[in-house]
Coordinates of C-alpha atoms and ligand atoms in Angstrom, one line a residue:
M1 CA 17.3 30.0 31.2
E2 CA 18.4 31.3 27.8
L3 CA 16.2 31.1 24.8
L4 CA 19.1 29.6 22.7
T5 CA 19.4 26.8 25.3
I6 CA 15.8 25.9 24.9
L7 CA 16.1 25.9 21.1
N8 CA 19.2 23.7 21.3
H9 CA 17.2 21.4 23.5
C10 CA 14.2 21.0 21.2
H11 CA 15.3 22.0 17.7
H12 CA 19.0 21.1 17.4
F13 CA 20.7 20.3 14.1
R14 CA 24.2 19.0 13.6
G15 CA 26.4 21.3 11.6
F16 CA 24.4 24.5 12.6
V17 CA 24.5 26.9 15.5
Y18 CA 22.0 29.3 17.0
Q19 CA 24.0 32.5 17.1
R20 CA 21.8 35.1 18.7
S21 CA 18.2 36.2 19.2
R22 CA 16.5 39.5 19.1
L23 CA 13.0 40.5 20.2
D24 CA 11.2 43.1 18.1
R25 CA 8.8 44.6 20.6
D26 CA 6.8 46.6 18.1
R27 CA 6.1 43.7 15.8
N28 CA 6.0 41.1 18.5
T29 CA 8.5 39.1 16.6
L30 CA 11.5 37.0 17.8
E31 CA 14.3 36.6 15.3
V32 CA 16.9 33.9 15.8
V33 CA 20.0 34.0 13.6
V34 CA 21.4 30.6 12.6
R35 CA 24.8 30.0 11.1
P36 CA 26.7 26.9 9.9
R37 CA 29.1 25.4 12.5
Q38 CA 32.7 26.1 11.6
G39 CA 34.2 23.5 9.3
S40 CA 30.9 21.7 8.6
A41 CA 30.3 21.2 4.9
A42 CA 27.0 22.1 3.2
I43 CA 24.8 19.4 1.9
C44 CA 23.7 19.5 -1.8
S45 CA 20.0 19.6 -2.2
G46 CA 20.2 17.6 -5.4
C47 CA 22.0 14.5 -4.3
H48 CA 22.0 15.0 -0.5
R49 CA 25.8 14.6 -0.2
P50 CA 28.3 17.1 1.2
A51 CA 29.7 19.4 -1.5
P52 CA 32.2 22.3 -1.6
G53 CA 30.8 25.7 -0.9
Y54 CA 30.2 28.2 -3.7
D55 CA 28.6 31.4 -2.4
H56 CA 25.9 32.7 -0.1
L57 CA 22.3 33.7 -0.9
P58 CA 20.6 36.6 0.8
Q59 CA 19.2 35.9 4.3
R60 CA 16.0 34.0 4.4
R61 CA 13.3 33.9 7.1
F62 CA 11.9 30.6 8.1
E63 CA 8.8 30.8 10.2
F64 CA 9.0 28.7 13.4
I65 CA 6.2 27.7 15.9
P66 CA 5.0 30.9 17.6
F67 CA 4.7 31.0 21.4
W68 CA 3.3 33.3 24.1
G69 CA 1.8 35.4 21.4
I70 CA 5.1 36.0 19.7
L71 CA 6.0 35.1 16.1
V72 CA 9.3 33.3 15.8
F73 CA 11.6 33.3 12.8
L74 CA 14.9 31.6 12.1
L75 CA 17.2 33.8 9.9
Y76 CA 19.7 32.0 7.7
S77 CA 21.8 32.8 4.7
M78 CA 21.6 29.7 2.5
R79 CA 24.9 28.6 1.0
R80 CA 25.2 27.5 -2.6
V81 CA 27.3 24.5 -3.3
N82 CA 29.3 23.5 -6.4
C83 CA 28.4 19.9 -6.5
P84 CA 30.3 17.6 -8.9
N85 CA 27.0 15.8 -9.7
C86 CA 24.4 18.6 -9.7
G87 CA 26.3 21.8 -10.5
V88 CA 25.7 25.0 -8.5
V89 CA 22.7 24.5 -6.3
A90 CA 21.3 25.7 -3.0
E91 CA 22.2 23.7 0.1
E92 CA 19.7 21.5 2.0
V93 CA 18.9 22.6 5.5
P94 CA 17.5 20.1 8.0
W95 CA 14.7 22.4 9.4
G96 CA 13.3 23.5 6.1
D97 CA 12.0 21.9 2.9
G98 CA 12.6 23.4 -0.5
K99 CA 10.9 26.7 -1.1
H100 CA 8.5 26.4 1.9
Q101 CA 8.6 29.5 4.0
L102 CA 7.7 27.6 7.2
T103 CA 10.1 25.3 9.1
K104 CA 9.2 21.6 9.0
A105 CA 8.4 21.7 12.7
Y106 CA 5.9 24.5 12.1
M107 CA 4.3 22.8 9.1
L108 CA 3.8 19.6 11.1
F109 CA 2.4 21.6 13.9
L110 CA -0.1 23.5 11.7
G111 CA -0.9 20.4 9.6
R112 CA -1.9 18.4 12.6
W113 CA -4.2 21.1 13.8
A114 CA -5.6 21.4 10.3
R115 CA -6.9 17.9 10.7
K116 CA -8.8 18.8 13.8
L117 CA -10.0 22.2 12.9
S118 CA -11.0 23.7 9.5
W119 CA -8.1 25.3 7.7
Q120 CA -9.5 28.7 8.2
E121 CA -9.9 28.1 12.0
T122 CA -6.3 26.8 12.1
A123 CA -5.1 30.0 10.4
E124 CA -7.0 32.2 12.8
A125 CA -5.9 30.2 15.9
F126 CA -2.2 30.7 15.2
H127 CA -2.4 34.1 13.6
T128 CA -1.3 32.9 10.2
S129 CA -2.8 32.8 6.8
W130 CA -5.0 30.2 5.1
D131 CA -2.3 29.9 2.4
K132 CA 0.3 28.9 4.9
V133 CA -2.0 26.3 6.4
R134 CA -2.5 24.9 2.9
D135 CA 1.3 24.9 2.4
A136 CA 1.7 23.0 5.6
V137 CA -0.8 20.4 4.6
E138 CA 0.7 20.1 1.2
Y139 CA 4.1 19.4 2.7
M140 CA 2.7 16.7 5.0
V141 CA 0.6 15.0 2.2
N142 CA 3.5 15.0 -0.2
W143 CA 5.8 13.5 2.3
G144 CA 3.2 11.0 3.3
L145 CA 2.5 9.9 -0.3
D146 CA 6.2 9.5 -0.9
H147 CA 6.8 7.4 2.1
R148 CA 3.6 5.3 2.4
S149 CA 3.7 1.6 1.5
L150 CA 0.7 0.4 -0.6
A151 CA 1.2 -3.3 -0.4
P152 CA -0.6 -5.5 0.3
I153 CA -4.1 -4.5 -0.7
R154 CA -6.8 -7.1 -0.3
A155 CA -10.1 -5.1 -0.6
I156 CA -10.9 -1.8 -2.2
G157 CA -14.0 0.3 -2.5
V158 CA -14.6 2.9 -5.2
D159 CA -16.9 5.8 -4.6
E160 CA -17.8 9.0 -6.3
I161 CA -18.4 12.3 -4.7
Q162 CA -19.9 15.5 -6.1
Y163 CA -18.1 18.8 -5.5
A164 CA -18.4 22.4 -6.5
K165 CA -21.5 23.6 -8.4
G166 CA -22.8 21.7 -11.3
H167 CA -21.8 18.2 -12.0
Q168 CA -18.2 17.9 -11.0
Y169 CA -17.2 14.6 -9.5
L170 CA -14.2 13.1 -7.8
T171 CA -13.4 9.4 -7.8
L172 CA -12.2 8.1 -4.5
V173 CA -10.6 4.7 -4.0
Y174 CA -10.4 3.3 -0.5
Q175 CA -8.6 0.4 1.0
I176 CA -11.2 -1.5 3.1
D177 CA -9.1 -4.3 4.5
Q178 CA -10.0 -5.4 8.0
G179 CA -7.5 -3.6 10.1
L180 CA -6.6 -1.0 7.5
I181 CA -9.2 1.4 6.1
R182 CA -7.8 4.4 4.3
L183 CA -8.1 6.6 1.2
L184 CA -5.7 5.4 -1.4
W185 CA -6.4 7.6 -4.3
V186 CA -8.3 10.7 -5.5
G187 CA -9.0 11.3 -9.2
R188 CA -10.8 13.9 -11.2
E189 CA -14.1 13.0 -12.8
R190 CA -15.7 9.6 -12.6
T191 CA -14.7 8.3 -16.0
I192 CA -13.0 5.1 -17.1
E193 CA -9.8 7.0 -17.4
S194 CA -10.0 8.4 -13.9
F195 CA -10.4 5.0 -12.3
Q196 CA -7.9 3.4 -14.6
A197 CA -5.3 5.9 -13.3
F198 CA -5.6 4.3 -9.9
F199 CA -4.6 0.9 -11.4
T200 CA -1.7 2.5 -13.2
L201 CA -0.5 3.8 -9.8
I202 CA -0.6 0.5 -8.0
G203 CA 0.7 -1.6 -10.9
T204 CA -0.5 -5.0 -12.1
E205 CA 1.1 -7.0 -9.4
L206 CA -0.7 -5.3 -6.6
A207 CA -3.9 -5.2 -8.6
S208 CA -3.8 -9.0 -9.2
G209 CA -3.7 -9.5 -5.4
I210 CA -7.0 -7.7 -4.8
E211 CA -9.7 -10.2 -3.6
F212 CA -12.7 -7.9 -3.1
V213 CA -13.9 -4.8 -4.9
C214 CA -16.9 -2.8 -3.7
S215 CA -18.6 -0.3 -6.0
D216 CA -21.8 1.3 -7.0
M217 CA -23.6 0.6 -10.3
W218 CA -21.8 3.3 -12.3
E219 CA -21.0 1.7 -15.6
P220 CA -17.5 3.1 -16.2
Y221 CA -16.4 1.7 -12.8
L222 CA -17.9 -1.7 -13.6
K223 CA -16.0 -1.8 -16.8
V224 CA -12.7 -0.9 -15.3
I225 CA -13.2 -3.5 -12.6
R226 CA -14.0 -6.2 -15.2
E227 CA -10.8 -5.2 -17.0
K228 CA -8.3 -4.7 -14.2
C229 CA -9.6 -6.8 -11.4
S230 CA -11.3 -9.8 -13.0
Q231 CA -10.0 -12.2 -10.3
A232 CA -11.6 -10.2 -7.5
L233 CA -15.1 -10.8 -6.1
H234 CA -17.0 -7.7 -7.2
I235 CA -19.7 -6.6 -4.7
L236 CA -22.3 -3.9 -5.3
D237 CA -22.2 -1.8 -2.2
R238 CA -25.3 -1.8 0.0
F239 CA -25.0 1.9 0.8
H240 CA -25.2 2.9 -2.9
I241 CA -28.2 0.6 -3.6
V242 CA -30.1 2.1 -0.6
A243 CA -29.1 5.6 -1.8
K244 CA -30.5 4.9 -5.3
M245 CA -33.7 3.6 -3.8
N246 CA -34.1 6.7 -1.7
K247 CA -33.6 8.9 -4.7
A248 CA -36.3 7.1 -6.6
L249 CA -38.7 7.4 -3.6
D250 CA -38.0 11.1 -3.3
E251 CA -38.8 11.5 -7.0
V252 CA -42.2 9.8 -6.6
R253 CA -43.0 11.9 -3.6
A254 CA -42.0 15.2 -5.2
A255 CA -44.0 14.5 -8.4
E256 CA -47.1 13.3 -6.5
S257 CA -46.9 16.3 -4.1
R258 CA -46.9 18.6 -7.1
R259 CA -49.8 16.9 -8.8
M260 CA -51.9 17.0 -5.6
A261 CA -51.2 20.7 -5.2
Q262 CA -52.2 21.4 -8.7
A263 CA -55.4 19.4 -8.3
G264 CA -56.2 21.4 -5.1
F265 CA -55.9 18.5 -2.6
E266 CA -54.9 18.7 1.0
P267 CA -51.1 18.9 1.1
V268 CA -50.6 15.6 3.0
L269 CA -47.2 15.1 1.6
K270 CA -45.8 18.4 2.8
K271 CA -42.9 18.0 5.2
T272 CA -42.8 14.3 4.8
R273 CA -39.5 14.1 3.0
W274 CA -37.3 13.0 5.9
C275 CA -40.0 10.8 7.4
L276 CA -39.8 8.7 4.3
L277 CA -36.1 8.8 3.7
K278 CA -34.7 8.4 7.2
R279 CA -34.3 5.0 8.7
K280 CA -37.2 4.2 10.9
E281 CA -35.1 4.0 14.1
N282 CA -33.7 7.5 13.5
L283 CA -37.1 9.2 13.3
T284 CA -38.0 11.8 15.9
G285 CA -41.3 11.3 17.8
K286 CA -43.0 13.9 15.7
Q287 CA -41.8 12.3 12.5
K288 CA -43.0 8.9 13.6
F289 CA -46.4 10.3 14.2
R290 CA -46.4 12.0 10.8
L291 CA -45.4 8.8 9.1
R292 CA -48.1 6.8 10.7
D293 CA -50.6 9.4 9.7
L294 CA -49.4 9.4 6.1
L295 CA -49.4 5.6 5.7
R296 CA -53.2 5.6 6.0
Y297 CA -53.5 7.3 2.5
N298 CA -53.6 5.3 -0.7
L299 CA -50.8 7.2 -2.4
K300 CA -48.1 6.2 -4.8
T301 CA -45.6 7.6 -2.4
V302 CA -46.9 5.3 0.3
R303 CA -46.7 2.3 -1.9
A304 CA -43.2 3.2 -3.0
Y305 CA -42.2 3.7 0.6
L306 CA -43.5 0.2 1.5
L307 CA -41.6 -1.3 -1.3
K308 CA -38.4 0.4 -0.1
E309 CA -39.0 -0.7 3.5
D310 CA -39.7 -4.3 2.3
F311 CA -36.5 -4.3 0.3
Q312 CA -34.4 -3.9 3.5
Q313 CA -35.1 -7.5 4.4
L314 CA -32.7 -8.5 1.6
W315 CA -29.8 -7.8 3.8
D316 CA -30.9 -10.2 6.5
Y317 CA -30.4 -13.3 4.3
D318 CA -27.3 -15.4 4.8
T319 CA -27.0 -17.2 1.5
P320 CA -26.9 -16.0 -2.1
A321 CA -29.6 -18.5 -3.0
W322 CA -32.2 -17.2 -0.6
A323 CA -31.3 -13.6 -1.1
G324 CA -31.7 -14.2 -4.8
K325 CA -35.2 -15.6 -4.4
F326 CA -36.2 -12.6 -2.3
L327 CA -34.7 -10.2 -4.8
D328 CA -36.5 -11.8 -7.8
E329 CA -39.8 -11.7 -5.9
W330 CA -39.3 -8.0 -4.9
C331 CA -38.5 -7.1 -8.5
R332 CA -41.6 -8.9 -9.8
Q333 CA -43.9 -7.1 -7.4
T334 CA -42.3 -3.8 -8.1
M335 CA -42.6 -4.2 -11.8
R336 CA -46.3 -4.5 -11.3
S337 CA -46.5 -1.4 -9.1
R338 CA -47.0 1.1 -12.0
I339 CA -44.6 3.5 -10.2
E340 CA -42.0 4.3 -12.9
P341 CA -39.0 5.4 -10.7
M342 CA -39.4 2.2 -8.6
K343 CA -39.7 0.1 -11.7
K344 CA -36.6 1.6 -13.0
I345 CA -34.8 0.5 -9.9
A346 CA -36.1 -3.0 -10.2
R347 CA -34.8 -3.2 -13.8
T348 CA -31.4 -2.0 -12.7
L349 CA -31.3 -4.5 -9.8
R350 CA -32.3 -7.3 -12.2
Q351 CA -29.5 -6.3 -14.5
H352 CA -26.9 -6.4 -11.7
R353 CA -28.4 -9.3 -9.9
H354 CA -25.2 -11.3 -10.0
L355 CA -23.1 -8.5 -8.4
I356 CA -25.7 -7.8 -5.7
L357 CA -25.7 -11.5 -4.7
N358 CA -21.9 -11.4 -4.5
Y359 CA -22.4 -9.4 -1.3
F360 CA -23.7 -12.6 0.3
C361 CA -20.9 -14.7 -1.3
A362 CA -18.5 -12.5 0.5
Q363 CA -20.2 -13.6 3.7
K364 CA -21.0 -10.0 4.4
Q365 CA -17.4 -9.5 5.4
F366 CA -17.6 -5.9 4.4
S367 CA -20.1 -4.2 6.6
S368 CA -22.1 -1.8 4.5
G369 CA -21.1 0.9 6.9
V370 CA -17.5 1.1 5.7
I371 CA -18.1 3.0 2.4
E372 CA -20.9 5.0 3.8
G373 CA -18.8 6.1 6.8
L374 CA -15.9 7.1 4.5
N375 CA -18.3 8.9 2.2
N376 CA -19.6 10.9 5.1
K377 CA -16.1 11.7 6.3
A378 CA -15.1 12.8 2.9
K379 CA -18.1 15.2 2.7
V380 CA -17.2 16.7 6.1
T381 CA -13.6 17.2 5.0
M382 CA -14.8 19.0 1.9
R383 CA -17.0 21.3 4.0
K384 CA -14.0 22.1 6.2
S385 CA -12.1 23.5 3.2
Y386 CA -15.2 25.3 2.2
G387 CA -14.9 28.2 -0.2
F388 CA -11.8 26.8 -1.9
R389 CA -13.2 24.1 -3.9
T390 CA -10.6 23.6 -6.5
F391 CA -9.5 20.0 -7.3
G392 CA -6.0 20.5 -5.9
V393 CA -7.2 21.7 -2.5
L394 CA -9.8 19.0 -2.1
E395 CA -7.3 16.4 -3.1
L396 CA -4.9 17.6 -0.4
A397 CA -7.6 17.8 2.2
L398 CA -8.9 14.3 1.5
Y399 CA -5.5 12.7 1.6
H400 CA -4.7 14.6 4.7
S401 CA -7.7 13.5 6.7
L402 CA -8.5 10.1 5.2
G403 CA -5.2 8.8 3.8
K404 CA -3.6 7.6 7.1
L405 CA -0.4 8.8 5.7
P406 CA 2.9 8.4 7.6
E407 CA 4.4 11.6 9.0
P408 CA 8.0 12.8 9.1
E409 CA 9.5 12.4 12.6
L410 CA 10.8 15.1 14.8
T411 CA 13.2 14.6 17.6
H412 CA 11.0 16.7 19.8
E413 CA 7.2 16.8 20.3
F414 CA 5.9 20.3 20.1
F415 CA 2.4 19.1 21.0
Ligands
ZN1 ZN1 24.6 17.1 -5.7

């Protein structure tokens, strides 16, 4: 069977003809020349309508999906049209997109792999460059963002994530409706302005339809939610409260461990970090043993740990009233503990009591795992684009893997 027959079968476009192919044995490259079908008019890339021809541009190479270890290129001389609306512009070709060097089919192919592998691994697997993989992902993400529908949004969660060295943050907004969980928006920094930009994107009508908002205790977020989403039930996310508590406990342990070392005591706190921070059910046998041993000592760390463990009961309550009673009692006890980082937590919790209890008003509809799961996935995604931690690249990678964006359709599945 002829190569051109196969191409016509899987990658055929009206108005264009595959003319001939040539194998370059030295460079392991297959070049296929494409020409316009006789009498078919070029399409203007500005207004997408047929327009009279003007002249030809030099031949361009469009990279197609490689096979059998051979790189494949489509060669085509773009026509320029003299469009009554747009003036003299290049034509639009159905297999390519703007200035992208790769064909749409190849960009979709690479882009899909780049969701499964890291970008670098994808580039290596198909003998191409990291930049081309980035290009492919960019094409898919831009197409997806242009074609996604945002409405309706019932519940959102806002989260921050640290990237690069130093204190650089991204603000991520997720849709957390039952049945549709996806990343809606990525913003620079974690300021009032960054979160406000999300509401500018969705507009007031969509914003006014939001019924639930989950967030952490970051004041700029709280402020924007009060402003833009006052009708929604605002819930402080369980995952973030637990994370804050763990951070406080870790501070207590580190400080006490230092103090004990300076005073020449036995280093009982050494290697206990994960015993204290991990959930009990996730501890290894050795860690369980270590924890049991540690709990015999009368240490600040142990008391802080017991407070933290005790706090977990909060999530078992079914009504805001009972949860509130428990929370007040826990804060009262903690305020008497003389452990400053824990007292600080208690003060913060008191201050946000109302928002914490909203979790129970929402009938726990939003499992605490949702934001935590998304946060973990976002971190994995960032690791996969490791080494290229600019905002632009991370934004692409995050939309690509978490945005559930629609994809352009091809008439043939290239796998
Ligand atoms: Zn035009």
